[in-house]
PDB file of C-alpha atoms in Angstrom:
ATOM      1  CA  UNK A 745       0.000   0.000   0.000  1.00 85.00           C
ATOM      2  CA  UNK A 746       1.328   3.478  -0.817  1.00 88.00           C
ATOM      3  CA  UNK A 747       2.270   5.842   1.973  1.00 96.00           C
ATOM      4  CA  UNK A 748       0.288   9.061   2.538  1.00 96.00           C
ATOM      5  CA  UNK A 749       2.603  11.252   0.486  1.00 97.00           C
ATOM      6  CA  UNK A 750       2.844   8.756  -2.350  1.00 97.00           C
ATOM      7  CA  UNK A 751      -0.928   8.249  -2.490  1.00 96.00           C
ATOM      8  CA  UNK A 752      -1.510  12.010  -2.772  1.00 96.00           C
ATOM      9  CA  UNK A 753       1.545  12.532  -4.988  1.00 96.00           C
ATOM     10  CA  UNK A 754       2.667  15.237  -2.591  1.00 96.00           C
ATOM     11  CA  UNK A 755       6.242  15.642  -3.890  1.00 96.00           C
ATOM     12  CA  UNK A 756       4.915  16.516  -7.354  1.00 97.00           C
ATOM     13  CA  UNK A 757       2.069  18.634  -5.977  1.00 96.00           C
ATOM     14  CA  UNK A 758       4.248  20.686  -3.626  1.00 97.00           C
ATOM     15  CA  UNK A 759       6.801  21.267  -6.353  1.00 96.00           C
ATOM     16  CA  UNK A 760       4.239  23.224  -8.392  1.00 96.00           C
ATOM     17  CA  UNK A 761       4.349  26.438  -6.336  1.00 96.00           C
ATOM     18  CA  UNK A 762       7.228  28.319  -7.927  1.00 94.00           C
ATOM     19  CA  UNK A 763       7.400  32.087  -7.404  1.00 94.00           C
ATOM     20  CA  UNK A 764       9.043  34.127 -10.149  1.00 93.00           C
ATOM     21  CA  UNK A 765       9.864  37.269  -8.164  1.00 92.00           C
ATOM     22  CA  UNK A 766      11.609  37.967  -4.885  1.00 92.00           C
ATOM     23  CA  UNK A 767       8.374  38.913  -3.135  1.00 95.00           C
ATOM     24  CA  UNK A 768       7.033  37.340   0.046  1.00 96.00           C
ATOM     25  CA  UNK A 769       3.359  37.265  -0.981  1.00 95.00           C
ATOM     26  CA  UNK A 770       3.808  35.674  -4.406  1.00 96.00           C
ATOM     27  CA  UNK A 771       3.752  32.169  -2.903  1.00 97.00           C
ATOM     28  CA  UNK A 772       0.424  32.992  -1.253  1.00 96.00           C
ATOM     29  CA  UNK A 773      -0.998  34.253  -4.550  1.00 95.00           C
ATOM     30  CA  UNK A 774       0.103  31.141  -6.438  1.00 96.00           C
ATOM     31  CA  UNK A 775      -1.165  28.765  -3.749  1.00 97.00           C
ATOM     32  CA  UNK A 776      -4.619  30.339  -3.537  1.00 95.00           C
ATOM     33  CA  UNK A 777      -5.107  30.302  -7.302  1.00 95.00           C
ATOM     34  CA  UNK A 778      -3.936  26.706  -7.583  1.00 97.00           C
ATOM     35  CA  UNK A 779      -6.443  25.824  -4.846  1.00 97.00           C
ATOM     36  CA  UNK A 780      -9.118  27.534  -6.936  1.00 96.00           C
ATOM     37  CA  UNK A 781      -8.233  25.345  -9.914  1.00 97.00           C
ATOM     38  CA  UNK A 782      -8.230  22.142  -7.835  1.00 97.00           C
ATOM     39  CA  UNK A 783     -11.711  22.943  -6.522  1.00 97.00           C
ATOM     40  CA  UNK A 784     -12.839  23.908 -10.035  1.00 97.00           C
ATOM     41  CA  UNK A 785     -11.794  20.407 -11.130  1.00 98.00           C
ATOM     42  CA  UNK A 786     -13.896  18.888  -8.353  1.00 98.00           C
ATOM     43  CA  UNK A 787     -16.849  21.127  -9.241  1.00 98.00           C
ATOM     44  CA  UNK A 788     -16.709  19.936 -12.847  1.00 98.00           C
ATOM     45  CA  UNK A 789     -16.696  16.346 -11.579  1.00 98.00           C
ATOM     46  CA  UNK A 790     -19.733  16.881  -9.324  1.00 98.00           C
ATOM     47  CA  UNK A 791     -21.722  19.021 -11.747  1.00 98.00           C
ATOM     48  CA  UNK A 792     -20.993  16.705 -14.652  1.00 98.00           C
ATOM     49  CA  UNK A 793     -22.266  13.721 -12.690  1.00 98.00           C
ATOM     50  CA  UNK A 794     -25.389  15.663 -11.665  1.00 98.00           C
ATOM     51  CA  UNK A 795     -26.096  16.503 -15.306  1.00 98.00           C
ATOM     52  CA  UNK A 796     -25.491  12.938 -16.480  1.00 98.00           C
ATOM     53  CA  UNK A 797     -27.783  11.479 -13.836  1.00 98.00           C
ATOM     54  CA  UNK A 798     -30.561  13.935 -14.676  1.00 98.00           C
ATOM     55  CA  UNK A 799     -30.308  12.952 -18.325  1.00 98.00           C
ATOM     56  CA  UNK A 800     -30.592   9.332 -17.168  1.00 98.00           C
ATOM     57  CA  UNK A 801     -33.818  10.111 -15.295  1.00 98.00           C
ATOM     58  CA  UNK A 802     -32.521  10.503 -11.718  1.00 97.00           C
ATOM     59  CA  UNK A 803     -33.448  13.376  -9.435  1.00 96.00           C
ATOM     60  CA  UNK A 804     -32.167  12.463  -5.943  1.00 96.00           C
ATOM     61  CA  UNK A 805     -28.424  12.067  -6.505  1.00 98.00           C
ATOM     62  CA  UNK A 806     -28.224  15.097  -8.807  1.00 98.00           C
ATOM     63  CA  UNK A 807     -29.538  17.188  -5.918  1.00 98.00           C
ATOM     64  CA  UNK A 808     -26.920  15.706  -3.598  1.00 98.00           C
ATOM     65  CA  UNK A 809     -24.171  16.506  -6.110  1.00 98.00           C
ATOM     66  CA  UNK A 810     -25.406  20.086  -6.417  1.00 98.00           C
ATOM     67  CA  UNK A 811     -25.541  20.477  -2.646  1.00 98.00           C
ATOM     68  CA  UNK A 812     -21.905  19.385  -2.455  1.00 98.00           C
ATOM     69  CA  UNK A 813     -21.020  21.817  -5.225  1.00 98.00           C
ATOM     70  CA  UNK A 814     -22.567  24.662  -3.218  1.00 98.00           C
ATOM     71  CA  UNK A 815     -20.486  23.746  -0.149  1.00 98.00           C
ATOM     72  CA  UNK A 816     -17.360  23.740  -2.325  1.00 98.00           C
ATOM     73  CA  UNK A 817     -18.280  27.147  -3.708  1.00 97.00           C
ATOM     74  CA  UNK A 818     -18.658  28.480  -0.172  1.00 95.00           C
ATOM     75  CA  UNK A 819     -15.204  27.121   0.640  1.00 95.00           C
ATOM     76  CA  UNK A 820     -13.873  28.984  -2.399  1.00 95.00           C
ATOM     77  CA  UNK A 821     -15.185  32.246  -0.947  1.00 93.00           C
ATOM     78  CA  UNK A 822     -12.900  31.777   2.047  1.00 93.00           C
ATOM     79  CA  UNK A 823      -9.852  31.838  -0.202  1.00 93.00           C
ATOM     80  CA  UNK A 824     -10.496  35.521  -0.870  1.00 93.00           C
ATOM     81  CA  UNK A 825     -10.208  36.195   2.863  1.00 93.00           C
ATOM     82  CA  UNK A 826      -6.694  34.783   2.674  1.00 94.00           C
ATOM     83  CA  UNK A 827      -5.868  36.902  -0.385  1.00 94.00           C
ATOM     84  CA  UNK A 828      -7.157  40.009   1.377  1.00 94.00           C
ATOM     85  CA  UNK A 829      -4.357  39.701   3.947  1.00 95.00           C
ATOM     86  CA  UNK A 830      -2.097  40.827   1.079  1.00 93.00           C
ATOM     87  CA  UNK A 831      -1.776  44.593   0.808  1.00 92.00           C
ATOM     88  CA  UNK A 832      -1.852  46.341  -2.603  1.00 92.00           C
ATOM     89  CA  UNK A 833       1.790  47.343  -2.353  1.00 92.00           C
ATOM     90  CA  UNK A 834       2.713  43.716  -1.651  1.00 91.00           C
ATOM     91  CA  UNK A 835       0.852  42.614  -4.785  1.00 91.00           C
ATOM     92  CA  UNK A 836       2.658  45.275  -6.802  1.00 90.00           C
ATOM     93  CA  UNK A 837       5.988  43.712  -5.839  1.00 92.00           C
ATOM     94  CA  UNK A 838       5.314  40.695  -8.063  1.00 91.00           C
ATOM     95  CA  UNK A 839       2.415  41.722 -10.296  1.00 90.00           C
ATOM     96  CA  UNK A 840       4.629  42.080 -13.369  1.00 88.00           C
ATOM     97  CA  UNK A 841       5.695  38.439 -12.917  1.00 90.00           C
ATOM     98  CA  UNK A 842       2.190  37.423 -14.028  1.00 87.00           C
ATOM     99  CA  UNK A 843       3.014  38.691 -17.513  1.00 83.00           C
ATOM    100  CA  UNK A 844      -0.112  38.492 -19.664  1.00 81.00           C
ATOM    101  CA  UNK A 845      -1.877  36.079 -17.327  1.00 81.00           C
ATOM    102  CA  UNK A 846      -5.097  36.810 -15.465  1.00 81.00           C
ATOM    103  CA  UNK A 847      -7.880  34.837 -13.822  1.00 81.00           C
ATOM    104  CA  UNK A 848     -10.212  35.355 -16.766  1.00 82.00           C
ATOM    105  CA  UNK A 849      -8.027  32.938 -18.711  1.00 89.00           C
ATOM    106  CA  UNK A 850      -9.002  29.990 -16.520  1.00 92.00           C
ATOM    107  CA  UNK A 851     -10.424  27.372 -18.882  1.00 95.00           C
ATOM    108  CA  UNK A 852     -12.004  25.460 -16.000  1.00 96.00           C
ATOM    109  CA  UNK A 853     -13.867  28.586 -14.843  1.00 94.00           C
ATOM    110  CA  UNK A 854     -15.533  28.871 -18.244  1.00 94.00           C
ATOM    111  CA  UNK A 855     -16.119  25.111 -18.390  1.00 96.00           C
ATOM    112  CA  UNK A 856     -18.148  25.411 -15.188  1.00 97.00           C
ATOM    113  CA  UNK A 857     -20.179  28.242 -16.665  1.00 96.00           C
ATOM    114  CA  UNK A 858     -20.890  26.312 -19.861  1.00 97.00           C
ATOM    115  CA  UNK A 859     -21.755  23.100 -18.022  1.00 98.00           C
ATOM    116  CA  UNK A 860     -24.066  25.016 -15.705  1.00 98.00           C
ATOM    117  CA  UNK A 861     -26.057  26.595 -18.513  1.00 96.00           C
ATOM    118  CA  UNK A 862     -24.229  29.561 -20.021  1.00 94.00           C
ATOM    119  CA  UNK A 863     -24.071  29.598 -23.798  1.00 90.00           C
ATOM    120  CA  UNK A 864     -21.582  32.439 -24.171  1.00 87.00           C
ATOM    121  CA  UNK A 865     -19.357  31.414 -27.086  1.00 88.00           C
ATOM    122  CA  UNK A 866     -17.018  34.393 -26.733  1.00 85.00           C
ATOM    123  CA  UNK A 867     -14.462  32.476 -24.672  1.00 79.00           C
ATOM    124  CA  UNK A 868     -14.239  29.309 -26.735  1.00 87.00           C
ATOM    125  CA  UNK A 869     -11.252  30.180 -28.874  1.00 82.00           C
ATOM    126  CA  UNK A 870      -9.061  32.718 -27.109  1.00 86.00           C
ATOM    127  CA  UNK A 871      -5.332  32.712 -27.984  1.00 88.00           C
ATOM    128  CA  UNK A 872      -4.143  31.819 -24.483  1.00 89.00           C
ATOM    129  CA  UNK A 873      -5.853  28.409 -24.440  1.00 92.00           C
ATOM    130  CA  UNK A 874      -3.960  25.241 -25.208  1.00 93.00           C
ATOM    131  CA  UNK A 875      -5.281  22.903 -27.869  1.00 93.00           C
ATOM    132  CA  UNK A 876      -6.621  20.620 -25.148  1.00 95.00           C
ATOM    133  CA  UNK A 877      -8.383  23.495 -23.374  1.00 95.00           C
ATOM    134  CA  UNK A 878     -10.030  24.647 -26.605  1.00 95.00           C
ATOM    135  CA  UNK A 879     -11.285  21.107 -27.186  1.00 95.00           C
ATOM    136  CA  UNK A 880     -12.697  20.866 -23.666  1.00 95.00           C
ATOM    137  CA  UNK A 881     -14.461  24.206 -23.933  1.00 96.00           C
ATOM    138  CA  UNK A 882     -15.933  23.336 -27.316  1.00 95.00           C
ATOM    139  CA  UNK A 883     -17.186  20.030 -25.924  1.00 96.00           C
ATOM    140  CA  UNK A 884     -18.784  21.789 -22.943  1.00 96.00           C
ATOM    141  CA  UNK A 885     -20.454  24.268 -25.264  1.00 96.00           C
ATOM    142  CA  UNK A 886     -21.923  21.541 -27.469  1.00 96.00           C
ATOM    143  CA  UNK A 887     -22.949  19.014 -24.814  1.00 97.00           C
ATOM    144  CA  UNK A 888     -26.125  19.235 -22.679  1.00 98.00           C
ATOM    145  CA  UNK A 889     -25.965  21.555 -19.676  1.00 98.00           C
ATOM    146  CA  UNK A 890     -27.393  21.123 -16.196  1.00 98.00           C
ATOM    147  CA  UNK A 891     -30.388  23.161 -17.298  1.00 98.00           C
ATOM    148  CA  UNK A 892     -31.049  20.771 -20.167  1.00 98.00           C
ATOM    149  CA  UNK A 893     -30.744  17.873 -17.749  1.00 98.00           C
ATOM    150  CA  UNK A 894     -33.391  19.452 -15.546  1.00 98.00           C
ATOM    151  CA  UNK A 895     -35.690  20.053 -18.515  1.00 98.00           C
ATOM    152  CA  UNK A 896     -35.303  16.400 -19.475  1.00 98.00           C
ATOM    153  CA  UNK A 897     -36.605  15.429 -16.034  1.00 98.00           C
ATOM    154  CA  UNK A 898     -39.554  17.789 -16.393  1.00 98.00           C
ATOM    155  CA  UNK A 899     -40.379  16.234 -19.758  1.00 98.00           C
ATOM    156  CA  UNK A 900     -40.128  12.748 -18.235  1.00 97.00           C
ATOM    157  CA  UNK A 901     -42.634  13.845 -15.593  1.00 97.00           C
ATOM    158  CA  UNK A 902     -45.097  14.807 -18.313  1.00 97.00           C
ATOM    159  CA  UNK A 903     -44.530  18.564 -18.512  1.00 98.00           C
ATOM    160  CA  UNK A 904     -44.361  20.498 -21.750  1.00 98.00           C
ATOM    161  CA  UNK A 905     -40.978  22.257 -21.912  1.00 98.00           C
ATOM    162  CA  UNK A 906     -41.063  23.384 -25.550  1.00 97.00           C
ATOM    163  CA  UNK A 907     -41.356  27.123 -24.821  1.00 97.00           C
ATOM    164  CA  UNK A 908     -40.391  29.522 -22.053  1.00 97.00           C
ATOM    165  CA  UNK A 909     -44.059  29.987 -21.203  1.00 97.00           C
ATOM    166  CA  UNK A 910     -44.588  26.230 -20.941  1.00 98.00           C
ATOM    167  CA  UNK A 911     -41.557  25.864 -18.717  1.00 98.00           C
ATOM    168  CA  UNK A 912     -42.736  28.678 -16.466  1.00 97.00           C
ATOM    169  CA  UNK A 913     -46.091  26.959 -16.076  1.00 97.00           C
ATOM    170  CA  UNK A 914     -44.374  23.655 -15.279  1.00 97.00           C
ATOM    171  CA  UNK A 915     -42.233  25.257 -12.572  1.00 97.00           C
ATOM    172  CA  UNK A 916     -45.257  26.968 -11.050  1.00 97.00           C
ATOM    173  CA  UNK A 917     -46.903  23.557 -10.817  1.00 97.00           C
ATOM    174  CA  UNK A 918     -43.816  22.189  -9.064  1.00 97.00           C
ATOM    175  CA  UNK A 919     -43.996  25.009  -6.540  1.00 96.00           C
ATOM    176  CA  UNK A 920     -47.740  24.638  -5.995  1.00 96.00           C
ATOM    177  CA  UNK A 921     -47.675  20.851  -5.645  1.00 96.00           C
ATOM    178  CA  UNK A 922     -44.541  20.101  -3.647  1.00 95.00           C
ATOM    179  CA  UNK A 923     -46.446  17.204  -2.081  1.00 95.00           C
ATOM    180  CA  UNK A 924     -46.461  15.578  -5.512  1.00 96.00           C
ATOM    181  CA  UNK A 925     -43.287  16.970  -7.071  1.00 96.00           C
ATOM    182  CA  UNK A 926     -41.023  17.308  -4.027  1.00 97.00           C
ATOM    183  CA  UNK A 927     -37.888  15.844  -5.607  1.00 97.00           C
ATOM    184  CA  UNK A 928     -38.183  17.970  -8.741  1.00 98.00           C
ATOM    185  CA  UNK A 929     -38.841  21.127  -6.725  1.00 98.00           C
ATOM    186  CA  UNK A 930     -35.890  20.410  -4.420  1.00 98.00           C
ATOM    187  CA  UNK A 931     -33.722  19.896  -7.472  1.00 98.00           C
ATOM    188  CA  UNK A 932     -34.842  23.242  -8.897  1.00 98.00           C
ATOM    189  CA  UNK A 933     -33.931  24.848  -5.561  1.00 98.00           C
ATOM    190  CA  UNK A 934     -30.522  23.138  -5.665  1.00 98.00           C
ATOM    191  CA  UNK A 935     -29.907  24.644  -9.103  1.00 98.00           C
ATOM    192  CA  UNK A 936     -30.796  28.081  -7.731  1.00 98.00           C
ATOM    193  CA  UNK A 937     -28.426  27.550  -4.783  1.00 98.00           C
ATOM    194  CA  UNK A 938     -25.602  26.640  -7.162  1.00 98.00           C
ATOM    195  CA  UNK A 939     -26.338  29.693  -9.291  1.00 98.00           C
ATOM    196  CA  UNK A 940     -26.444  31.942  -6.228  1.00 97.00           C
ATOM    197  CA  UNK A 941     -23.177  30.554  -4.866  1.00 97.00           C
ATOM    198  CA  UNK A 942     -21.463  31.130  -8.217  1.00 95.00           C
ATOM    199  CA  UNK A 943     -22.737  34.707  -8.320  1.00 95.00           C
ATOM    200  CA  UNK A 944     -21.460  35.205  -4.770  1.00 94.00           C
ATOM    201  CA  UNK A 945     -18.023  33.946  -5.806  1.00 92.00           C
ATOM    202  CA  UNK A 946     -17.900  36.394  -8.702  1.00 91.00           C
ATOM    203  CA  UNK A 947     -19.032  39.274  -6.502  1.00 92.00           C
ATOM    204  CA  UNK A 948     -16.382  38.418  -3.890  1.00 90.00           C
ATOM    205  CA  UNK A 949     -13.757  38.161  -6.625  1.00 89.00           C
ATOM    206  CA  UNK A 950     -14.660  41.654  -7.793  1.00 89.00           C
ATOM    207  CA  UNK A 951     -14.222  43.077  -4.282  1.00 89.00           C
ATOM    208  CA  UNK A 952     -10.800  41.495  -3.915  1.00 88.00           C
ATOM    209  CA  UNK A 953      -9.681  42.856  -7.293  1.00 86.00           C
ATOM    210  CA  UNK A 954     -10.950  46.319  -6.346  1.00 88.00           C
ATOM    211  CA  UNK A 955      -9.116  46.059  -3.027  1.00 86.00           C
ATOM    212  CA  UNK A 956      -5.851  45.222  -4.780  1.00 85.00           C
ATOM    213  CA  UNK A 957      -5.850  47.394  -7.913  1.00 76.00           C
ATOM    214  CA  UNK A 958      -8.900  49.663  -7.702  1.00 77.00           C
ATOM    215  CA  UNK A 959      -9.947  50.854 -11.164  1.00 71.00           C
ATOM    216  CA  UNK A 960      -6.611  50.157 -12.819  1.00 63.00           C
ATOM    217  CA  UNK A 961      -6.382  47.907 -15.850  1.00 58.00           C
ATOM    218  CA  UNK A 962      -6.217  44.231 -15.033  1.00 53.00           C
ATOM    219  CA  UNK A 963      -3.202  42.013 -15.482  1.00 61.00           C
ATOM    220  CA  UNK A 964      -2.381  41.294 -19.110  1.00 54.00           C
ATOM    221  CA  UNK A 965      -4.321  44.357 -20.300  1.00 53.00           C
ATOM    222  CA  UNK A 966      -7.753  43.112 -19.226  1.00 55.00           C
ATOM    223  CA  UNK A 967     -10.407  45.588 -18.094  1.00 50.00           C
ATOM    224  CA  UNK A 968      -9.922  44.444 -14.514  1.00 52.00           C
ATOM    225  CA  UNK A 969     -12.750  45.226 -12.108  1.00 61.00           C
ATOM    226  CA  UNK A 970     -14.889  46.736 -14.882  1.00 65.00           C
ATOM    227  CA  UNK A 971     -14.876  43.421 -16.763  1.00 59.00           C
ATOM    228  CA  UNK A 972     -15.809  41.447 -13.645  1.00 64.00           C
ATOM    229  CA  UNK A 973     -18.589  43.892 -12.808  1.00 70.00           C
ATOM    230  CA  UNK A 974     -20.125  43.481 -16.263  1.00 64.00           C
ATOM    231  CA  UNK A 975     -20.789  39.781 -15.531  1.00 66.00           C
ATOM    232  CA  UNK A 976     -22.348  40.154 -12.078  1.00 68.00           C
ATOM    233  CA  UNK A 977     -25.958  40.081 -13.276  1.00 80.00           C
ATOM    234  CA  UNK A 978     -25.552  36.970 -15.428  1.00 89.00           C
ATOM    235  CA  UNK A 979     -27.471  33.926 -14.192  1.00 93.00           C
ATOM    236  CA  UNK A 980     -27.394  30.312 -15.323  1.00 95.00           C
ATOM    237  CA  UNK A 981     -31.107  29.758 -14.671  1.00 97.00           C
ATOM    238  CA  UNK A 982     -32.952  33.040 -15.298  1.00 97.00           C
ATOM    239  CA  UNK A 983     -36.255  31.217 -15.699  1.00 97.00           C
ATOM    240  CA  UNK A 984     -36.011  29.842 -12.161  1.00 97.00           C
ATOM    241  CA  UNK A 985     -35.216  33.306 -10.832  1.00 97.00           C
ATOM    242  CA  UNK A 986     -38.124  34.865 -12.746  1.00 96.00           C
ATOM    243  CA  UNK A 987     -40.418  32.239 -11.249  1.00 95.00           C
ATOM    244  CA  UNK A 988     -40.162  33.971  -7.859  1.00 93.00           C
ATOM    245  CA  UNK A 989     -42.127  36.943  -9.109  1.00 92.00           C
ATOM    246  CA  UNK A 990     -45.066  34.740 -10.110  1.00 92.00           C
ATOM    247  CA  UNK A 991     -45.486  32.691  -6.933  1.00 88.00           C
TER     248      UNK A 991
END
């Protein structure tokens, strides 16, 4: 049986934090963002399984997967608290070491958005992606999303999901008859919780960026905080949010 370090491949993992500048806080910055990417990988695993199970006709385990995803997203929020212990002048000591890199170039971030329900094709073929990342993003864009998995369950339950109006009526029936449609309603609520947690992450990200660089241009020439702010009102499941006004 492998030892603890061998099982977790710790020598390789701990060799991946390599600062480029002689700045104390660069290790912290690298570690936090690598933690983000590790949790993004787990989110893709959980959300992908939830989607697949919905397409296969299940409703219980998809909800459990989404509930886990929400807890992971809450854990991600805590990483910003760690980053906020870094003062702006400390960030400036190594900011140039990032070169043209910035968080908006995370392929896994956009994979999560596409898997969840976004159909924004603007980030499918950016020059900073590797060939493998482009392929993954294209696959996510073309494959069914969590929203489509949920609609498949509604159709299996006998609801008409052909139009937005039909889907709104179906969701109102779920809300009105939770005694009959409890699992489907709970799943709809789990989707909302995932959407809300993702929006909270983006809002918290914006605050940390504003704390570090204010209104300055982002790393690599991005729009920085202005770009992040422009995405704050995006939702994966707008129809579920609009439902609230009709109940």
